[in-house]
Each structure stands twice: as C-alpha cells, then as structure tokens.
Short mmCIF file of C-alpha atoms in Angstrom, two decimals:
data_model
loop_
_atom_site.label_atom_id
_atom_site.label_comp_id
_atom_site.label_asym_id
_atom_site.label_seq_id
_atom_site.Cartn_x
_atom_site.Cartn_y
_atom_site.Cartn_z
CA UNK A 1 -18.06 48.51 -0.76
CA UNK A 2 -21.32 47.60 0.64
CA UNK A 3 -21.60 44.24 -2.11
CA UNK A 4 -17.59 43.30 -1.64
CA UNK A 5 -18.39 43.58 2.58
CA UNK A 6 -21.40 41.27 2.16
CA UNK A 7 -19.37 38.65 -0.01
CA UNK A 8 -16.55 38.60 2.42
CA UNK A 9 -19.34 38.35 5.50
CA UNK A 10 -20.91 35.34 4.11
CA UNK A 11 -17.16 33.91 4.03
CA UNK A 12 -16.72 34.34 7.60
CA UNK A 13 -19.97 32.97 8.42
CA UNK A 14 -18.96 29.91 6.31
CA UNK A 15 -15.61 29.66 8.78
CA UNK A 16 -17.87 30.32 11.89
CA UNK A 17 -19.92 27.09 10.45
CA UNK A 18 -17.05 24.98 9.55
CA UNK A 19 -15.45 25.66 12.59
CA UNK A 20 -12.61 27.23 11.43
CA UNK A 21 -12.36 30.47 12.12
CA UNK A 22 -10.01 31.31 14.64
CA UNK A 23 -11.73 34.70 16.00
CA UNK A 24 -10.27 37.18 19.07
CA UNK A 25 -6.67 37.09 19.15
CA UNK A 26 -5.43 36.81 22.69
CA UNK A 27 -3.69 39.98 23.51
CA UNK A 28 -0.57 39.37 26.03
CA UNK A 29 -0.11 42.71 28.14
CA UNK A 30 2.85 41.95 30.18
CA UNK A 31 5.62 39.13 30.41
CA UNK A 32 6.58 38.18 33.73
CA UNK A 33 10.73 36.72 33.74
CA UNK A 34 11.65 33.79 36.10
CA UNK A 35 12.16 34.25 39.44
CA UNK A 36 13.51 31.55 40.93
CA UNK A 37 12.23 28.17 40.55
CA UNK A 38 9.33 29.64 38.67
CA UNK A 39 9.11 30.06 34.89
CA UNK A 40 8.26 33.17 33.27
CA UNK A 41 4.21 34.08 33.12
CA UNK A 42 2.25 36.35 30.98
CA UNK A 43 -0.55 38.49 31.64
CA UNK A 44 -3.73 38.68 29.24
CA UNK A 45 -6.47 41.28 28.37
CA UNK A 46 -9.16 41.02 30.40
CA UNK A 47 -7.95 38.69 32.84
CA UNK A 48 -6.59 41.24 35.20
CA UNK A 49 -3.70 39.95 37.72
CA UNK A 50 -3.93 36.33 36.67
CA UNK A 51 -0.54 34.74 35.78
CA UNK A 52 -0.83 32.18 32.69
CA UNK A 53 1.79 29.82 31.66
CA UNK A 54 2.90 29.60 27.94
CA UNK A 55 2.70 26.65 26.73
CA UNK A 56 1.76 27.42 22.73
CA UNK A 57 4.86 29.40 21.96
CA UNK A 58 7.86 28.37 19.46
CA UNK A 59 10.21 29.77 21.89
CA UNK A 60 11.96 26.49 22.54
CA UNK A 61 14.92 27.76 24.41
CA UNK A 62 13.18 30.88 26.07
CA UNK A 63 16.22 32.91 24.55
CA UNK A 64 13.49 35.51 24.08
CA UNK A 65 14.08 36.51 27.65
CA UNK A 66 17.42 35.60 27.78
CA UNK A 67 19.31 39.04 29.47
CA UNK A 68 22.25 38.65 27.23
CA UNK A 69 19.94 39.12 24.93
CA UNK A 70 17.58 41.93 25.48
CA UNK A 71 21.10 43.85 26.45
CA UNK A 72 22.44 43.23 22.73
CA UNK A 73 19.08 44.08 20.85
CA UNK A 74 19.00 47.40 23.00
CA UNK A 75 23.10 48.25 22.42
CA UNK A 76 21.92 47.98 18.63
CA UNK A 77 18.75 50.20 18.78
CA UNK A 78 21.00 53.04 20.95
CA UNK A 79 24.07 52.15 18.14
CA UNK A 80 21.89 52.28 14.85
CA UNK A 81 18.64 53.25 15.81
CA UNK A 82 15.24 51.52 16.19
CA UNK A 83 15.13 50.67 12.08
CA UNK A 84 16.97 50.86 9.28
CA UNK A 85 14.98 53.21 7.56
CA UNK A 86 16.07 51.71 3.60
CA UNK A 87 16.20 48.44 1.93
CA UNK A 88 19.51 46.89 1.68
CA UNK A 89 20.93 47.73 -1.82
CA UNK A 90 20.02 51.56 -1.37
CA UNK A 91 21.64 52.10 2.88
CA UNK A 92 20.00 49.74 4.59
CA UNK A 93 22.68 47.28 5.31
CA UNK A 94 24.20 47.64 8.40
CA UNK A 95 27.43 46.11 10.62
CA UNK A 96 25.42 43.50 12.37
CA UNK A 97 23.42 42.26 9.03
CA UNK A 98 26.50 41.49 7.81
CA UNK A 99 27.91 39.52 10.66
CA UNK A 100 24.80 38.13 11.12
CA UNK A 101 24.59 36.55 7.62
CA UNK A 102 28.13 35.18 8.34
CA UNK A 103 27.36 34.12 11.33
CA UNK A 104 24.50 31.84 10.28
CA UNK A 105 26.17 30.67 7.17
CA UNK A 106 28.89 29.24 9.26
CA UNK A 107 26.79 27.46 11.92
CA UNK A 108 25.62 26.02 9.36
CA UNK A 109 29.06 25.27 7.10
CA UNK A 110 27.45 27.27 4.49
CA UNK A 111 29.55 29.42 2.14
CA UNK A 112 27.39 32.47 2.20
CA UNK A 113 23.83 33.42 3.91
CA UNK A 114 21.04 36.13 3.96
CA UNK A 115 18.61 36.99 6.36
CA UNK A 116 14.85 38.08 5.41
CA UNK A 117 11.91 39.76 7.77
CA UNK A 118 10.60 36.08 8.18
CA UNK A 119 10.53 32.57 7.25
CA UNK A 120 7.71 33.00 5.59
CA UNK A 121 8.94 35.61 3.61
CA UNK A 122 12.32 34.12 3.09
CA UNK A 123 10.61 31.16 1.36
CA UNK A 124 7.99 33.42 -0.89
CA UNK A 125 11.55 35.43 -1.60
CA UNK A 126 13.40 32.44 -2.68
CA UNK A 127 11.27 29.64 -4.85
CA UNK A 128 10.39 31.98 -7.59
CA UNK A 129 13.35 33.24 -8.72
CA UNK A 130 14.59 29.69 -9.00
CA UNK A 131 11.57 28.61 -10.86
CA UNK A 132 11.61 28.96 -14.48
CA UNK A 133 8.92 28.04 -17.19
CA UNK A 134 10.62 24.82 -17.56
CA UNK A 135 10.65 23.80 -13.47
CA UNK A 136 8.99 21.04 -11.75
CA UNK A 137 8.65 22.00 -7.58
CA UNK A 138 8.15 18.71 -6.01
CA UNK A 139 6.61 19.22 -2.79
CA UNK A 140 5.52 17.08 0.39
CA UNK A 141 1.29 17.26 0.86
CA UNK A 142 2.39 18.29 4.47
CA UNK A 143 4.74 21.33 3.49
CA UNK A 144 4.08 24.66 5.31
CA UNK A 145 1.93 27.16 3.94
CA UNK A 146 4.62 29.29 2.77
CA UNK A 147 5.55 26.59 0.51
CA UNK A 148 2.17 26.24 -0.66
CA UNK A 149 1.86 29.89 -1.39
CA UNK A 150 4.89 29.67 -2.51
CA UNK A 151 4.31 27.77 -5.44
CA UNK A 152 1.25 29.08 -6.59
CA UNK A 153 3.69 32.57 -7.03
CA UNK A 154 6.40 30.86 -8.79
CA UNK A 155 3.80 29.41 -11.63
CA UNK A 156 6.39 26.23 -12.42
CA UNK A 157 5.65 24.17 -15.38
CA UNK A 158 4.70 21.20 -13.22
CA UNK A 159 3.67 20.90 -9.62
CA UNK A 160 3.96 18.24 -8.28
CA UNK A 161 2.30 16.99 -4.06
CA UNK A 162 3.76 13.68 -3.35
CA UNK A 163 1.60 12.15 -0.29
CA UNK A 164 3.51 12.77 3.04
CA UNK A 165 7.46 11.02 3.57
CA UNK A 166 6.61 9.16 0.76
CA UNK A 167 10.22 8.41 -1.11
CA UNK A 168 8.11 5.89 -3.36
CA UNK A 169 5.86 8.55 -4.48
CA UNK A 170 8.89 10.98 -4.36
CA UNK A 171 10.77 8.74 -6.85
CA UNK A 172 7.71 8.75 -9.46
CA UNK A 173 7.33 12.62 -8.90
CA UNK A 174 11.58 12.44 -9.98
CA UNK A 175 10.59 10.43 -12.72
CA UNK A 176 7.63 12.44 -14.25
CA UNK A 177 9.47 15.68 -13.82
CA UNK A 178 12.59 14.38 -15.96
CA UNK A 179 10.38 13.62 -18.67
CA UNK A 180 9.24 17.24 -19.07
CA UNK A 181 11.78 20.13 -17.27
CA UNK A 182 14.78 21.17 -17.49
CA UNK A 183 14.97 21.89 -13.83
CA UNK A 184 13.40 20.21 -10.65
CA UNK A 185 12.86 21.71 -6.97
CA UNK A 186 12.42 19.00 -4.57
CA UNK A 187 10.83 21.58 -1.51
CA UNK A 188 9.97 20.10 2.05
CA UNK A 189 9.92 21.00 5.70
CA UNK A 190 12.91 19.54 7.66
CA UNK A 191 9.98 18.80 11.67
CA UNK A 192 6.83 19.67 10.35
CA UNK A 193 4.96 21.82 12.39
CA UNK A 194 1.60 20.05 12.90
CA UNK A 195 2.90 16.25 13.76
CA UNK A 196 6.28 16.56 14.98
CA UNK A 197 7.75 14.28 12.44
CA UNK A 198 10.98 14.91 10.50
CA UNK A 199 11.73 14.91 6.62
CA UNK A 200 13.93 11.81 5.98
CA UNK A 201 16.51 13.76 4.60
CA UNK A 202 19.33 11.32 3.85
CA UNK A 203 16.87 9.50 1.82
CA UNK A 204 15.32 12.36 -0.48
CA UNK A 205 19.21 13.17 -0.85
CA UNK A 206 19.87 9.77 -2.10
CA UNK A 207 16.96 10.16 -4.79
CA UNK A 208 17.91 13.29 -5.59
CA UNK A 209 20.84 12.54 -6.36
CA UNK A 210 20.19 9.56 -8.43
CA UNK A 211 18.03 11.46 -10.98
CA UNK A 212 20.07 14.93 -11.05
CA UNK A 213 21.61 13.84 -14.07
CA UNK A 214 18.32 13.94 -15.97
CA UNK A 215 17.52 17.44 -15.09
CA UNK A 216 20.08 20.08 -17.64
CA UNK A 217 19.69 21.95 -14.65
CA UNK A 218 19.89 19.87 -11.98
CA UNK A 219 17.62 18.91 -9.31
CA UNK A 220 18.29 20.41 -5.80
CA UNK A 221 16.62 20.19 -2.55
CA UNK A 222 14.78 23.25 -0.65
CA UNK A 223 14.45 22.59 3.18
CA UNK A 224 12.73 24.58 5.48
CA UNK A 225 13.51 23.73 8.37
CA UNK A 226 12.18 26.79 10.90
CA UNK A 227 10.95 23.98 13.66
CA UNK A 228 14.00 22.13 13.63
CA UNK A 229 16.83 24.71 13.76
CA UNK A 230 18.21 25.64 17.36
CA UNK A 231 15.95 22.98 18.67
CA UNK A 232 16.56 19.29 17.23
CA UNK A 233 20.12 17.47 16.84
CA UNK A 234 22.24 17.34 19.31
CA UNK A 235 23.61 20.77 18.60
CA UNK A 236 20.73 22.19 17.21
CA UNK A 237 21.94 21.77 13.62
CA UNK A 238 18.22 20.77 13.07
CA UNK A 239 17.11 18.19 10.44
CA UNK A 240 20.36 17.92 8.60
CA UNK A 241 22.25 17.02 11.52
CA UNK A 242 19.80 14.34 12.61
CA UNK A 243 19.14 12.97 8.78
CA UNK A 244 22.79 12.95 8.26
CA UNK A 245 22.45 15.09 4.58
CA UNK A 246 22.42 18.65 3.50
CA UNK A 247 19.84 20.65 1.62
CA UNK A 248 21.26 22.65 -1.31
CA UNK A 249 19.52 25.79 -0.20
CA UNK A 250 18.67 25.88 3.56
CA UNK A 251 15.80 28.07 5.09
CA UNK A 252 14.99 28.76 8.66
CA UNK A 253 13.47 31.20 11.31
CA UNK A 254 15.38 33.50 14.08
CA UNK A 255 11.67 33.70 15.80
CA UNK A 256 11.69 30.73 17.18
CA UNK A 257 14.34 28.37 19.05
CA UNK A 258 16.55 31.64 18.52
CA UNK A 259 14.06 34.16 20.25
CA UNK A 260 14.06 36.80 17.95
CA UNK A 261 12.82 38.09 14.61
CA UNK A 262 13.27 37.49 11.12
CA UNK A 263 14.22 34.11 8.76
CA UNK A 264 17.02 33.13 6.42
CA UNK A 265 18.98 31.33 3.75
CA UNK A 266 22.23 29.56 3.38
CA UNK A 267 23.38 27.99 0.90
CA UNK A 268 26.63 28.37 -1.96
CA UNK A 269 27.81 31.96 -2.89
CA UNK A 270 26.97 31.69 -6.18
CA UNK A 271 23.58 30.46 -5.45
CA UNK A 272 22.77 33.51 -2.33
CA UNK A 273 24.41 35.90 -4.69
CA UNK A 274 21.75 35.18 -7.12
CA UNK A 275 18.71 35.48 -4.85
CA UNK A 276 20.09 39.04 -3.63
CA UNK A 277 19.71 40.46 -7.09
CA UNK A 278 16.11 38.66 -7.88
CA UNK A 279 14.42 37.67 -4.55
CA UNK A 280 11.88 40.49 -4.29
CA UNK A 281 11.35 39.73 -0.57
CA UNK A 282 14.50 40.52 0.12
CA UNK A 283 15.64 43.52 -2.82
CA UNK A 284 12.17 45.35 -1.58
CA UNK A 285 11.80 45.09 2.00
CA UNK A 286 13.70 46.64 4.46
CA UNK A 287 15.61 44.36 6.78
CA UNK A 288 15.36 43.33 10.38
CA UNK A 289 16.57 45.31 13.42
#
C-alpha cells in the first residue's frame, strides 16, 4: 500500500497547508456534574487535574447529565441489555423503540416516526429512496453535509444549490425543476449550524405549495432541523414552531438538545412506512440503545 499511503500523505499535507486539517482530537477523561452553583467540568488528556468548561458542545439543555436520565438509560441496559444485538426487521426492535418512535411522532403531531443511529444517518437513510430518476433535490448552498452527501448518493435527475434563504432563487430552482421531473425535493436545514440563522419556513411552504401542482408527484419539503429541535421555539418545537409551517418529512437529532444518541424521522404513515422497507440506513443497521 506503500503508493496508495503516499497519495493519501500528500493529501494531508495539502490540509496541513490550507489550514484545514483539524489534527489531535481532544480526548475528555472524566465529566465532573454540578455541584452547587458550579456547572459541570471535564477533564482532558494530558492536562492532569485541570477543570475545563464546555463551551463547544450541542448539549443545549445539559440533559446529558440530567439524573433522571442516566437512571432510565441504565434501567434499559439491566432490562434489555447493553445492545440489541439484530437489526430491526430480523429481533432487533424492542419495547422502548417503539414508544420512542411514538413518542417523537407525537411531540411533533406527526402520524408515525422512526428513529436511526444518527442524524446523519437518518438523512443518508431517507433522500434516496425518495429520489427517483425523474427527481429534482433542491437544496440551500448552506445545507449540512449530510445533505450534501446525501445527494451525491441519491443520483437525482437534477440538482439543484439555490444561494443561501434565497426564496427568489428558490422560486427559479421550482420553476426549472417543473420543466423536467416528475418529482421535486425541496431539502434544507431548519438553524443552520455554522451562522445561527433559521430556514424561513413559512415562506419555502408558500412556494412549495404554489408549484406542487406541476410536479405528477408532488413537491415536498425535507427539513433537518437537528440544531433547532429541543432548543428553539418556545417549546422547543424547533423551526416549525418559530416559522409557523410544517415540513412534509421532518428530521432531527436525540444527541443534542435531547442529550442522548441517535436521529429521526416523522412524518405521515404512509410516507415512514415506506422508508422502513427501502431506507438502507435504517433496514441494515442495528438500532440505538
């Protein structure tokens, strides 16, 4: 491997001259709860008995820590065990999946939900098995990575980036796509990640819904909305409950404003029933615990 080593050597040196490569992970080696007035502190490799706040986390509510918590996740492990040990069509689905999915799909007024390992993964589980060789994905030039990879997987017959919260640039993406598919995916984040901003929901809704008749298969809206959920709207309802609209498939994250793992999707039964035959994220992986 001596040639494929040297290739992927001179790649990291390019990312050590670009400035981009993001080197050493910082290795945490022991959280230290609240006591009193004082927040919770971590402890890092190599830095001995030095306390450090956290300040880069996506643990919004600090639910991470939460005792009720911790107490629940370890009544589960001594209840089921510390996995699964199967995906969840063969005997991998247990009580608390279930109730889980319900759970979520209700917060949400959702008629049915599933969970995945991640956000990440819920989104590369769910855009290509919507996609078809006559789809447009419309997407926002600020979207997530996920979305971006995404994408690429689902190979739809147009792509289309309209430049960031643009609804002008939205409408002509609408416009082109009608011309040409059958089908249209209008994908954004709900807060994006990087600037704090917000998808203007209600509007894209309004567009939306002014050219679905020109799609034979309509055109429905994809939010993922991971940064928002738990931790924006007055009761945490996230982007759709500021914006006023609704996505048509929702996605978000249980590792961050919720403190825990994994991601998910709500949306109609017909339309989750659907992704739990074809969604290989979710038919091939085993689920969370």
């Amino acid at each position: 491997m001596n040639r494929l080593e040297g290739a992927l050597a001179r790649e990291l040196s390019a990312l050590d001259d670009a400035g981009t490569r993001k080197g050493a992970e910082t290795v945490v080696t022991r959280v230290l709860p609240a006591s009193g007035e004082r927040g919770p502190r971590v402890l890092l490799e190599g830095e001995g008995d030095r306390a450090f706040l956290r300040m880069n986390s996506n643990g919004y509510l600090g639910l991470s820590l939460d005792p009720d918590v911790i107490a629940a996740e370890e009544k589960a492990a001594q209840t089921f065990g510390a996995g699964p040990q199967a995906v969840r069509f063969i005997s991998g689905t247990f009580t608390p999946h279930v109730s889980l999915e319900r759970r979520l799909a209700s917060f949400h007024d959702r008629e049915a939900g599933m969970i995945f390992s991640s956000a990440y993964a819920t989104v590369m589980g769910v855009i290509a098995p919507l996609t078809t060789p006559e789809t447009a994905i419309i997407s926002d030039a600020l979207n997530h990575n996920c979305i971006i990879n995404a994408t690429r997987l689902a190979q739809p017959r147009e792509k289309i980036v309209y430049p960031h919260l643009s609804m002008d640039e939205l409408r002509a993406a609408l416009e082109r796509a009608a011309a040409t598919c059958r089908r249209a995916l209008v994908v954004t984040d709900g807060v994006f990640s990087m600037r704090g901003d917000h998808a203007p929901l209600d509007e894209i809704a309004a567009l939306v819904a002014a050219y679905d008749e020109r799609f034979a298969e309509n055109a429905v809206i994809v939010v993922d909305d991971s940064h928002g959920v738990g931790a924006f709207g007055a009761s945490g309802r996230g982007t759709e409950e500021v914006a006023g609209a609704r996505a048509d498939l929702l996605i978000a994250t249980l590792g961050k404003a919720f403190g825990v793992n994994g991601g998910y999707a709500v949306g109609s039964g017909t339309l989750v029933d659907y992704l739990r035959e074809t969604a290989p994220f979710y038919v091939y992986s085993n689920p969370i615990t």
